[in-house]
CSV table of C-alpha atoms and ligand atoms in Angstrom, one decimal:
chain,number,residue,atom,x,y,z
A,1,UNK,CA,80.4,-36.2,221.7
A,2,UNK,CA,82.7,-35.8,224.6
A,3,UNK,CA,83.9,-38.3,226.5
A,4,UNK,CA,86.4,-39.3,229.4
A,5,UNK,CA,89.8,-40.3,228.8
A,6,UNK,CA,93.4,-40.6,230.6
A,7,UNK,CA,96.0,-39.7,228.8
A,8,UNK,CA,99.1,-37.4,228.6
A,9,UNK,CA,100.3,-33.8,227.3
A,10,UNK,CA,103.4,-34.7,226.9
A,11,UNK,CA,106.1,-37.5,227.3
A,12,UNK,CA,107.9,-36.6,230.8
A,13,UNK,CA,104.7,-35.6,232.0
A,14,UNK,CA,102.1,-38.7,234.1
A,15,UNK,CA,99.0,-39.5,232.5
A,16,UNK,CA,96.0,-37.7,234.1
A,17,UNK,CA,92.4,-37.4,233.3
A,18,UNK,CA,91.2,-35.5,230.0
A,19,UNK,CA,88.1,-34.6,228.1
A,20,UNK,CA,88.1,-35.9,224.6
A,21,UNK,CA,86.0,-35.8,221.4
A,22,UNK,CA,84.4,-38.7,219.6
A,23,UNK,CA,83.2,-38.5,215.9
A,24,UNK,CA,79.4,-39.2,215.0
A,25,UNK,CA,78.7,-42.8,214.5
A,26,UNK,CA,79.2,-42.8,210.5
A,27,UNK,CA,77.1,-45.1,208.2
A,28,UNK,CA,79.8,-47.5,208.6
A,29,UNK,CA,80.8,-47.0,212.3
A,30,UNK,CA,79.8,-48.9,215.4
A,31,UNK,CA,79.4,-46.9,218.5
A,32,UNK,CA,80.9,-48.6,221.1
A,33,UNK,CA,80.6,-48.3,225.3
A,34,UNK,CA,84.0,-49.3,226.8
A,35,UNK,CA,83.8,-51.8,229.6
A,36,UNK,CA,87.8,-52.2,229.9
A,37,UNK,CA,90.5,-51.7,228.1
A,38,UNK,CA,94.0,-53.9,228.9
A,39,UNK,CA,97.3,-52.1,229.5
A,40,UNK,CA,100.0,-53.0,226.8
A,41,UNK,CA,103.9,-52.3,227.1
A,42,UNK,CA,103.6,-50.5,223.7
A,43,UNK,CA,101.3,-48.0,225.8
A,44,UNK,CA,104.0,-46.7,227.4
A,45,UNK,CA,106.6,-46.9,225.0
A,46,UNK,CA,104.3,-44.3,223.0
A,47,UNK,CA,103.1,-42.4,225.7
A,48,UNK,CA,106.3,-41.2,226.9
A,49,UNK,CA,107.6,-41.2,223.8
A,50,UNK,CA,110.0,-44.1,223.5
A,51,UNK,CA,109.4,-44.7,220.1
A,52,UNK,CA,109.7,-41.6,217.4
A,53,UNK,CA,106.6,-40.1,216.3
A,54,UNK,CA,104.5,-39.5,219.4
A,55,UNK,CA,101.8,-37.0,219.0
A,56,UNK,CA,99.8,-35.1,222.2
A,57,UNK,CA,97.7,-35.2,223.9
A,58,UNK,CA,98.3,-39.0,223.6
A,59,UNK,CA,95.1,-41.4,224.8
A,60,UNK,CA,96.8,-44.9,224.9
A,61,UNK,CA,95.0,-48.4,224.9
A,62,UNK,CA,94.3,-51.1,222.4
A,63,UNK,CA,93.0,-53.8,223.9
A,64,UNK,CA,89.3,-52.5,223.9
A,65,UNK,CA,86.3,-54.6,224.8
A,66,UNK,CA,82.6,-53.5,225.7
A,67,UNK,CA,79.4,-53.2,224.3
A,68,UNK,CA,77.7,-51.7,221.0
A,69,UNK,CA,75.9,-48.4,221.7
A,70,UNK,CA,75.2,-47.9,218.5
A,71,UNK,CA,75.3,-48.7,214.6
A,72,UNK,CA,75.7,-46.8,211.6
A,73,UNK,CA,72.8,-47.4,208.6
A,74,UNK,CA,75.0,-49.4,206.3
A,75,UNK,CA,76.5,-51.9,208.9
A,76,UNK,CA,75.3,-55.2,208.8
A,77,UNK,CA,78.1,-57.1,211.2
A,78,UNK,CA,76.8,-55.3,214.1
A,79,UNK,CA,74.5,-54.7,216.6
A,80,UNK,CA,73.4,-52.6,219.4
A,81,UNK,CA,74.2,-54.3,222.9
A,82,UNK,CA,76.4,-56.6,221.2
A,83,UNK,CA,80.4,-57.4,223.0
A,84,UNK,CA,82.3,-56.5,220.6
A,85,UNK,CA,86.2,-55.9,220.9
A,86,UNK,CA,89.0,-53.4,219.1
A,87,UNK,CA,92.1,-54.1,219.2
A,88,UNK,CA,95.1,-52.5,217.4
A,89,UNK,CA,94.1,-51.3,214.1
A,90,UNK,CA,91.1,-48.9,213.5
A,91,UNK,CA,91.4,-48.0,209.5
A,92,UNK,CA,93.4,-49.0,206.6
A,93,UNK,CA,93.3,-48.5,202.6
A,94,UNK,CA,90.9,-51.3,202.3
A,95,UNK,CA,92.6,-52.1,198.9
A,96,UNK,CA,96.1,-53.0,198.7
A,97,UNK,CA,97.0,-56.9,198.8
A,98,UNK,CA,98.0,-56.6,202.3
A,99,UNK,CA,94.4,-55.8,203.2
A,100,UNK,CA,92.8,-58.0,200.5
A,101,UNK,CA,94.7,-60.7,202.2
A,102,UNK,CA,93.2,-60.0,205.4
A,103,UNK,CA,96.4,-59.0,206.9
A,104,UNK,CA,95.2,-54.9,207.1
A,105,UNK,CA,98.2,-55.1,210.4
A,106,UNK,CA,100.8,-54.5,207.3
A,107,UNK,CA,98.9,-52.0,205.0
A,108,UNK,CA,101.1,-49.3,204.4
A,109,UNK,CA,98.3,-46.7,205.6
A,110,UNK,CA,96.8,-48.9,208.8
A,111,UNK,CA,95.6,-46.1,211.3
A,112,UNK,CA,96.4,-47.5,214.6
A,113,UNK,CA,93.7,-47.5,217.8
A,114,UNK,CA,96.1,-44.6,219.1
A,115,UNK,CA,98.6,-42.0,218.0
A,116,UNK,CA,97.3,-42.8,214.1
A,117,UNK,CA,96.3,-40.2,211.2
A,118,UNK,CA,92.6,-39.2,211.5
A,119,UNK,CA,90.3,-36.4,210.2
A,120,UNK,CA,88.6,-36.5,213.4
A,121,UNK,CA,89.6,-33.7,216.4
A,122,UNK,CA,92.5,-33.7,217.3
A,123,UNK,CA,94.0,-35.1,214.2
A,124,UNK,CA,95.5,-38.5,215.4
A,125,UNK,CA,93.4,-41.0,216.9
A,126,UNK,CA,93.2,-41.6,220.5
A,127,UNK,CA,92.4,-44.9,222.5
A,128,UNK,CA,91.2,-46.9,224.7
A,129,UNK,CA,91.5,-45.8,228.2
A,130,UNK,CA,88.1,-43.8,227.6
A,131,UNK,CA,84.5,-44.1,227.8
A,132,UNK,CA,83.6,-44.5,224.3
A,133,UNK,CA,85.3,-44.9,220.6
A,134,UNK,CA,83.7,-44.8,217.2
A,135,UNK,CA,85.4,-47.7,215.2
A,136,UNK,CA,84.5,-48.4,211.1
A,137,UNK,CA,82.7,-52.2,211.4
A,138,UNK,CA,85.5,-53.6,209.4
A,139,UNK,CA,88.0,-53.0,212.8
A,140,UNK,CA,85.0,-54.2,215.0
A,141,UNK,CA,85.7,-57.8,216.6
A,142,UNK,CA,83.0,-60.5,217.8
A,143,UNK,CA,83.1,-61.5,221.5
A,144,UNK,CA,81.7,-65.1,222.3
A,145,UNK,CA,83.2,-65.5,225.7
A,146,UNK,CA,80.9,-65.3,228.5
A,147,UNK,CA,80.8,-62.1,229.7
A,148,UNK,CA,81.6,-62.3,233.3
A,149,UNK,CA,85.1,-63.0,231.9
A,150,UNK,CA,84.6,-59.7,229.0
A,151,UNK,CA,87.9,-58.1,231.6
A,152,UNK,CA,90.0,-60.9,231.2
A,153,UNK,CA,89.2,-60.8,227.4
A,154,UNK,CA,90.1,-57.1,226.9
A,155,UNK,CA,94.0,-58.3,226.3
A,156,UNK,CA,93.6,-60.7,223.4
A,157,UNK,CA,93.0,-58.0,221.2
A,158,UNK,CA,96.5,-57.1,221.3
A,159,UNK,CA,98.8,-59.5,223.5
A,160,UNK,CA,96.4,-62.4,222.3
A,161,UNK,CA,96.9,-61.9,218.3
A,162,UNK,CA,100.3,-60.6,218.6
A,163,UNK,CA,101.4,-64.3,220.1
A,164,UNK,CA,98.9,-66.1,218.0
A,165,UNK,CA,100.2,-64.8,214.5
A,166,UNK,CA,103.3,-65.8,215.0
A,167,UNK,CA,103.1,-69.6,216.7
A,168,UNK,CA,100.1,-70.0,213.2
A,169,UNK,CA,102.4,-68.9,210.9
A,170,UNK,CA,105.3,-70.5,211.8
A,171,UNK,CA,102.9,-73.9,211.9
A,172,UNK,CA,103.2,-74.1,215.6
A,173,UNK,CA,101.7,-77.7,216.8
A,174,UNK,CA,101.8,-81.5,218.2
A,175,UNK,CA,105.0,-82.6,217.8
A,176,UNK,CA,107.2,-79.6,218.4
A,177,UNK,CA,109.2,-77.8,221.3
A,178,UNK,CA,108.3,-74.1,221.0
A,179,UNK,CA,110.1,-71.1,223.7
A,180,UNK,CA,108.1,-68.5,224.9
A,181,UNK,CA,110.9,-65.4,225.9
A,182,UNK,CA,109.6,-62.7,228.4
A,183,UNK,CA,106.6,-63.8,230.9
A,184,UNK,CA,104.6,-61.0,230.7
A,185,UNK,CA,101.3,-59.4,228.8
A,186,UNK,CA,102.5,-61.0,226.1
A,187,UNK,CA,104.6,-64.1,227.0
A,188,UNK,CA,101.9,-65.3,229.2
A,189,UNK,CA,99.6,-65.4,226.0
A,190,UNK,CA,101.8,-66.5,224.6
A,191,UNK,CA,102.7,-69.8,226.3
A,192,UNK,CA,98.9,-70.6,226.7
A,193,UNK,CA,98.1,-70.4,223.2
A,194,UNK,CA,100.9,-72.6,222.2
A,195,UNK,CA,100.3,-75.0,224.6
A,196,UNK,CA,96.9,-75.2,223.2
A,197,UNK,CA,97.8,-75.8,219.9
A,198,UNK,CA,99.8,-79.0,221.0
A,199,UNK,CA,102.8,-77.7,221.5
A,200,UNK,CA,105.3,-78.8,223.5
A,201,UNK,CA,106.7,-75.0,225.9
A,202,UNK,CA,109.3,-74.1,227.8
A,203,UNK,CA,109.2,-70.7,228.9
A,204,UNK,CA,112.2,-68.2,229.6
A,205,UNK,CA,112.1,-65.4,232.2
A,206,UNK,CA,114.2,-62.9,234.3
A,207,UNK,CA,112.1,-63.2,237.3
A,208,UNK,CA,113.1,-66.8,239.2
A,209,UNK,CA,109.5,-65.4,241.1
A,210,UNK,CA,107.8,-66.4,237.8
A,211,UNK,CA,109.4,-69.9,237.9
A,212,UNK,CA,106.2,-71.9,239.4
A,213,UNK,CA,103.7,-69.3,237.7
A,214,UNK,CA,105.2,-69.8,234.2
A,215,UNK,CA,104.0,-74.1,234.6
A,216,UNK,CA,100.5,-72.9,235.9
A,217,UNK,CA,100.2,-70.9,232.5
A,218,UNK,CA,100.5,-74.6,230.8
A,219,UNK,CA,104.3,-74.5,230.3
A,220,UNK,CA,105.9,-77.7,230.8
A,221,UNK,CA,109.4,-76.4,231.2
A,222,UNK,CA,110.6,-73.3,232.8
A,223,UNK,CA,114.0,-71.6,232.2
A,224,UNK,CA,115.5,-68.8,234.4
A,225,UNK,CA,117.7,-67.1,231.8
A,226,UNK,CA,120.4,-65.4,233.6
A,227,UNK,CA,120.9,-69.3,235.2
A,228,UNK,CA,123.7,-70.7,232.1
A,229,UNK,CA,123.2,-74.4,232.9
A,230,UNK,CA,119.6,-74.3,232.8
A,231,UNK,CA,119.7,-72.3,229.2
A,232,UNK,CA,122.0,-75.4,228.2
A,233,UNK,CA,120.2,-78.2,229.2
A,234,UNK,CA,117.9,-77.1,226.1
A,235,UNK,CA,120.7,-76.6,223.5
A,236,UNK,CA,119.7,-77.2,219.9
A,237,UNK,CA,116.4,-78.6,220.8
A,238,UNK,CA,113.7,-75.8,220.3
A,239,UNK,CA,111.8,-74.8,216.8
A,240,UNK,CA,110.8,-72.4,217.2
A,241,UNK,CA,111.1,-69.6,219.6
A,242,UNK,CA,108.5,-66.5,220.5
A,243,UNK,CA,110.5,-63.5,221.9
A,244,UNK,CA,108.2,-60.9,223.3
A,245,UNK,CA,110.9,-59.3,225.7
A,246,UNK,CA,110.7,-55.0,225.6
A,247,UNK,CA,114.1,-54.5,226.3
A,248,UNK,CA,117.5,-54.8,224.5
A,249,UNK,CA,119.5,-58.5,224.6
A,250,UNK,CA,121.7,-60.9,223.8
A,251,UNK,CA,119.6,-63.1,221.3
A,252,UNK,CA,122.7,-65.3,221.0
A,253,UNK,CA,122.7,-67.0,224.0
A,254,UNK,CA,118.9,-68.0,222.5
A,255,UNK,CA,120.3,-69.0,219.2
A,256,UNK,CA,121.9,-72.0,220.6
A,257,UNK,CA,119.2,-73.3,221.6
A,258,UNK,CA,117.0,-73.2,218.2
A,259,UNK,CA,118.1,-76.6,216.4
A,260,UNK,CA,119.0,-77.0,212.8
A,261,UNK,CA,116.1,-74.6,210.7
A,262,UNK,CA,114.8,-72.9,213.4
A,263,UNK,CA,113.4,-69.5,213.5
A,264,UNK,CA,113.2,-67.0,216.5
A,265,UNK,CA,110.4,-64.4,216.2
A,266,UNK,CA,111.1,-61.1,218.0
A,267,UNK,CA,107.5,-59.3,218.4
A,268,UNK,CA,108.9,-57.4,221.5
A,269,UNK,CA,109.4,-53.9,220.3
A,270,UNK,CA,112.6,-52.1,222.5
A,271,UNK,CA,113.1,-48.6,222.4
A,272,UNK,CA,116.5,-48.9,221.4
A,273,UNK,CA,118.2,-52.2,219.2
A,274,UNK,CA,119.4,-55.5,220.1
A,275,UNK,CA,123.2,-56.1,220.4
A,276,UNK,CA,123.4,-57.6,216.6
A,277,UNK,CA,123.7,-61.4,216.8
A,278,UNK,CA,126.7,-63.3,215.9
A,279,UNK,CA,126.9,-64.5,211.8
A,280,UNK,CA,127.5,-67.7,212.8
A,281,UNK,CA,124.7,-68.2,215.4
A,282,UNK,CA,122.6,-68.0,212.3
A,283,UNK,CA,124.6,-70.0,209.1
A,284,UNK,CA,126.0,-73.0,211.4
A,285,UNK,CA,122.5,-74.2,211.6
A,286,UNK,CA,120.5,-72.8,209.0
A,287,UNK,CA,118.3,-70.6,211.9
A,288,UNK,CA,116.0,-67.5,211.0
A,289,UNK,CA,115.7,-64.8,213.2
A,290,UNK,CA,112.0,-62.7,212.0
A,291,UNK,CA,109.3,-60.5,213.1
A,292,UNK,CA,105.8,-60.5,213.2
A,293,UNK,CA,103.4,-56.8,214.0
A,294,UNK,CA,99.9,-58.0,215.8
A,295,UNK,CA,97.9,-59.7,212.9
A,296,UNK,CA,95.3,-59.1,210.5
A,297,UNK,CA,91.5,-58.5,211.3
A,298,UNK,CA,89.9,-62.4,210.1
A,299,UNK,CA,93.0,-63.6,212.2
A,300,UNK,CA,92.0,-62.0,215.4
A,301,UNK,CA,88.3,-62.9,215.1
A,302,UNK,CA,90.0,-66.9,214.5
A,303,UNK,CA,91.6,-66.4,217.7
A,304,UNK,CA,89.1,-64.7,219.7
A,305,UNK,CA,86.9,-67.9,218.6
A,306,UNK,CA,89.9,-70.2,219.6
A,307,UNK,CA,90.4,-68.5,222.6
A,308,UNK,CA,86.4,-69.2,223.4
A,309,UNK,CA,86.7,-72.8,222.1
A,310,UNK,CA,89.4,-73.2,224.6
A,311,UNK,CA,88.2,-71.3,227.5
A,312,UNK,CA,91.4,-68.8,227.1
A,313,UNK,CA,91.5,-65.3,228.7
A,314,UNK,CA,94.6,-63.3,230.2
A,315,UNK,CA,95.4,-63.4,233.9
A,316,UNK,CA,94.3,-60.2,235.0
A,317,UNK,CA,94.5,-57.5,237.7
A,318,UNK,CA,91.9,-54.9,237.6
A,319,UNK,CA,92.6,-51.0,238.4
A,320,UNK,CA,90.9,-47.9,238.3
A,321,UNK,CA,92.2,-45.7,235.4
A,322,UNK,CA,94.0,-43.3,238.0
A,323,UNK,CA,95.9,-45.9,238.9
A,324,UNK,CA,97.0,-46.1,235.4
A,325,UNK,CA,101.0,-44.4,236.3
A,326,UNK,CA,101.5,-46.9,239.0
A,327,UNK,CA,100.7,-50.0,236.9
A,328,UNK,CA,103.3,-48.8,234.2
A,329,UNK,CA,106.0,-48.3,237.3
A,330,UNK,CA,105.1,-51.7,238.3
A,331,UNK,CA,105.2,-53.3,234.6
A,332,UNK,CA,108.5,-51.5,234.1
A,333,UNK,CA,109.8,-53.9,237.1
A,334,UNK,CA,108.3,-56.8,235.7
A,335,UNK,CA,105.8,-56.8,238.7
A,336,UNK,CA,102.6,-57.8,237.0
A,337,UNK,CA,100.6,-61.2,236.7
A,338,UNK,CA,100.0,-60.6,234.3
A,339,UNK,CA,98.3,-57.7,232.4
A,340,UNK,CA,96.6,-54.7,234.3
A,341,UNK,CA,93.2,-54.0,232.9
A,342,UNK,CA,91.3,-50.5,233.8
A,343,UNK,CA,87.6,-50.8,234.3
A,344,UNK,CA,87.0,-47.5,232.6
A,345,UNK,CA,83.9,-47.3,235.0
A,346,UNK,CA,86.2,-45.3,237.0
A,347,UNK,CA,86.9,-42.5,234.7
A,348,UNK,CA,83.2,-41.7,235.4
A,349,UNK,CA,84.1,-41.3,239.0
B,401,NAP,P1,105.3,-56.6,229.6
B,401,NAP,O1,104.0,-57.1,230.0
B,401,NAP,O2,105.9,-55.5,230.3
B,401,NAP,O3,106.3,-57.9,229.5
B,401,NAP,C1,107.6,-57.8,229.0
B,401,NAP,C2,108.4,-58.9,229.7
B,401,NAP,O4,109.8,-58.9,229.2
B,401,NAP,C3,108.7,-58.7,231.2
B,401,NAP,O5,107.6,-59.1,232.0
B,401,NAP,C4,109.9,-59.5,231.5
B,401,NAP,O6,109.6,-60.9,231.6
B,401,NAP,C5,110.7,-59.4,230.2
B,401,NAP,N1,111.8,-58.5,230.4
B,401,NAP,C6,113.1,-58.9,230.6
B,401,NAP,N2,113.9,-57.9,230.8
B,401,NAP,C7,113.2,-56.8,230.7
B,401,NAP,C8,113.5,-55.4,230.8
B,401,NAP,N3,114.8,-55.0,231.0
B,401,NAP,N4,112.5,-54.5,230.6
B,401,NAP,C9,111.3,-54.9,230.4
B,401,NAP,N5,110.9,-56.3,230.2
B,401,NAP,C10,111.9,-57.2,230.4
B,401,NAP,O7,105.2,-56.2,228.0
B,401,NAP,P2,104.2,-56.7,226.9
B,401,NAP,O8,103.0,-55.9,226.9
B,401,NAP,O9,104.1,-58.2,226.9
B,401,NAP,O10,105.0,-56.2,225.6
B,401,NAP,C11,106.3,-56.8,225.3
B,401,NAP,C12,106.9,-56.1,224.1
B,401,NAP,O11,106.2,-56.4,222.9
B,401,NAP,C13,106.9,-54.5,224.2
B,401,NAP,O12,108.1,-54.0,223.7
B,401,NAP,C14,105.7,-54.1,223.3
B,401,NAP,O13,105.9,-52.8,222.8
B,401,NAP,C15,105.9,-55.2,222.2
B,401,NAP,N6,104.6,-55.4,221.5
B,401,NAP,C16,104.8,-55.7,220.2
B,401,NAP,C17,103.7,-56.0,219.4
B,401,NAP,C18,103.9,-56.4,218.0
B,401,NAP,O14,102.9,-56.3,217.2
B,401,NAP,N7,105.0,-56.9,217.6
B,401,NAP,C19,102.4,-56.0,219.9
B,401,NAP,C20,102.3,-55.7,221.3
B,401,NAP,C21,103.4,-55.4,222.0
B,401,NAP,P3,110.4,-61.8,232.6
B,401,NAP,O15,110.1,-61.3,234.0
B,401,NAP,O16,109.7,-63.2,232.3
B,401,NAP,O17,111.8,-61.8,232.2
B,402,ZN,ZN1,99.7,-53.8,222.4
């Protein structure tokens, strides 16, 4: 089946309109209609080729939501004119421990929504800035949210699990002080999931603009970075902190600030590294700097069902899909509140 799509030929090149191909719905596939699909920083870091490994013409999105068109014979999860989301991850092995576990986000052969190894035309999948996608059931999310809010749900399926992993792991709750680094897509997620899991947040941006935004988002402290007595006041007091930032810097100067055991997670994913931190930031107090990658399939259905519980969506701002090279212009300033979401609608237009 063909289908509408923005994407790009090539990584200096904008993202314009496409016709693509979508694979029969298989006996384990769910057809899917695309209501809107979120705009991730990781979009453009592929589409233009940021990271190694792009392949073209590249279809970006992965925070997919909309409505099941149709079901294969063997799927029982399912069902036409159900909302249904995809988010990241589209296949994987099905059999190693990783995906036994549930955690199919660190399978050695997980297919990502984009960019990832397919038999179907033109050889790597393509996403969600489209009009439909074929997805196996296993990849195929259950939305509960009402759906006059199915935009502002489109982003959990990437920004949403890639915060949430992280703060559950890491035992994120009542009783602890928890930073959220880098108020965008992510970071905004990010603070309103830990504040609903008890924590205690204080959030750190660039932008002093974001200043009264970041408390409105359910952060009870806000920190402008680049101000040194304001990073101070908070010395040795955090847990844990969530760094979602997409650009390279000094995690140091967020070291101090961890107290004794303390972990930082980066899940921000820069084109080129961080300046390597200082030894000593890490043995003086016994501090862990990790990662994290999205999270596995039964995770993101927990928190899509949390996120209902709670009455959680992203704060969104709607735009056609041609306006798709302006919105990455504007999230490369940091001028977003805070994740664009195209109504692919518009690609029929
Ligand atoms: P985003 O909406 O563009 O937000 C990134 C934020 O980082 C900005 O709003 C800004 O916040 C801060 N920032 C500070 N300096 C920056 C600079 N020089 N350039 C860009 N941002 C800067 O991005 P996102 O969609 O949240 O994604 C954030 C990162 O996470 C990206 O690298 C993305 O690829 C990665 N990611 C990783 C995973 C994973 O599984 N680990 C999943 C999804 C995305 P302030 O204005 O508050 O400073
Ligand atoms: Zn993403």
């Amino acid at each position: 089946m063909t289908v509408k799509a923005f994407g790009a030929y090539a990584g200096d090149k904008p993202l314009e309109p496409m016709d693509i191909s979508r694979r029969s719905v298989g006996p384990h596939d769910v057809g899917i209609e695309i209501a809107f699909c979120g705009v991730c920083h990781s979009d453009i870091h592929q589409v233009r080729a940021e990271w190694a490994g792009t392949l073209y013409p590249c279809v970006p999105g992965h925070e997919i939501v909309g409505r099941v068109s149709a079901v294969g014979a063997h799927v029982t999860s399912h069902k036409v004119g159900d909302l249904v989301g995809v988010g990241c991850i589209v296949d994987s092995c099905k059999r190693c421990d990783d995906c036994s576990d549930g955690l199919e986000n660190y399978c050695d052969h997980m297919v990502g929504t984009y960019n990832g190894p397919t038999p179907d035309a033109p050889g790597h999948t393509l996403g969600g800035y489209s009009q439909r996608i074929v997805v196996h059931e296993r990849y195929v999310l259950r939305v509960s949210h009402p759906e006059e809010q199915l935009a502002a749900v489109a982003p959990l399926l990437c920004a949403g699990i890639t915060t949430y992993s992280p703060l559950r792991h890491w035992n994120v709750g009542p009783g602890h002080k928890v930073g959220v680094v880098g108020i965008g897509g992510l970071g905004h997620m990010g603070i309103k999931l830990a504040n609903a899991m008890g924590a205690h947040v204080v959030a750190f941006t660039t932008s002093e603009s974001k200043r009264q935004a970041a408390k409105a988002l359910g952060a009870h402290d806000v920190v402008v970075s680049r101000n040194e007595d304001e990073m101070a006041a908070h010395t040795k007091s955090l847990d844990f902190i969530l760094n979602t930032v997409a650009a390279p810097h000094d995690l140091d100067a967020l070291f101090a600030l961890l107290k004794r055991d303390g972990t930082m997670t980066l899940v921000g994913a820069p084109a080129t590294p961080h300046p390597s931190p200082e030894v000593f930031s890490l043995i003086m107090k016994r501090r862990s700097l990790a990662g994290s990658m999205i999270g596995g399939i039964p995770e993101t259905q927990e928190m899509l069902d949390f996120c209902a519980e709670h009455g959680i969506v992203a704060d969104i701002e709607m735009i056609r899909a041609d306006g798709i090279n302006e919105a990455y212009e504007r999230m490369l300033k940091g001028d977003v509140k805070y994740r664009f979401v195209i109504d692919t609608a518009s690609l029929a237009a």
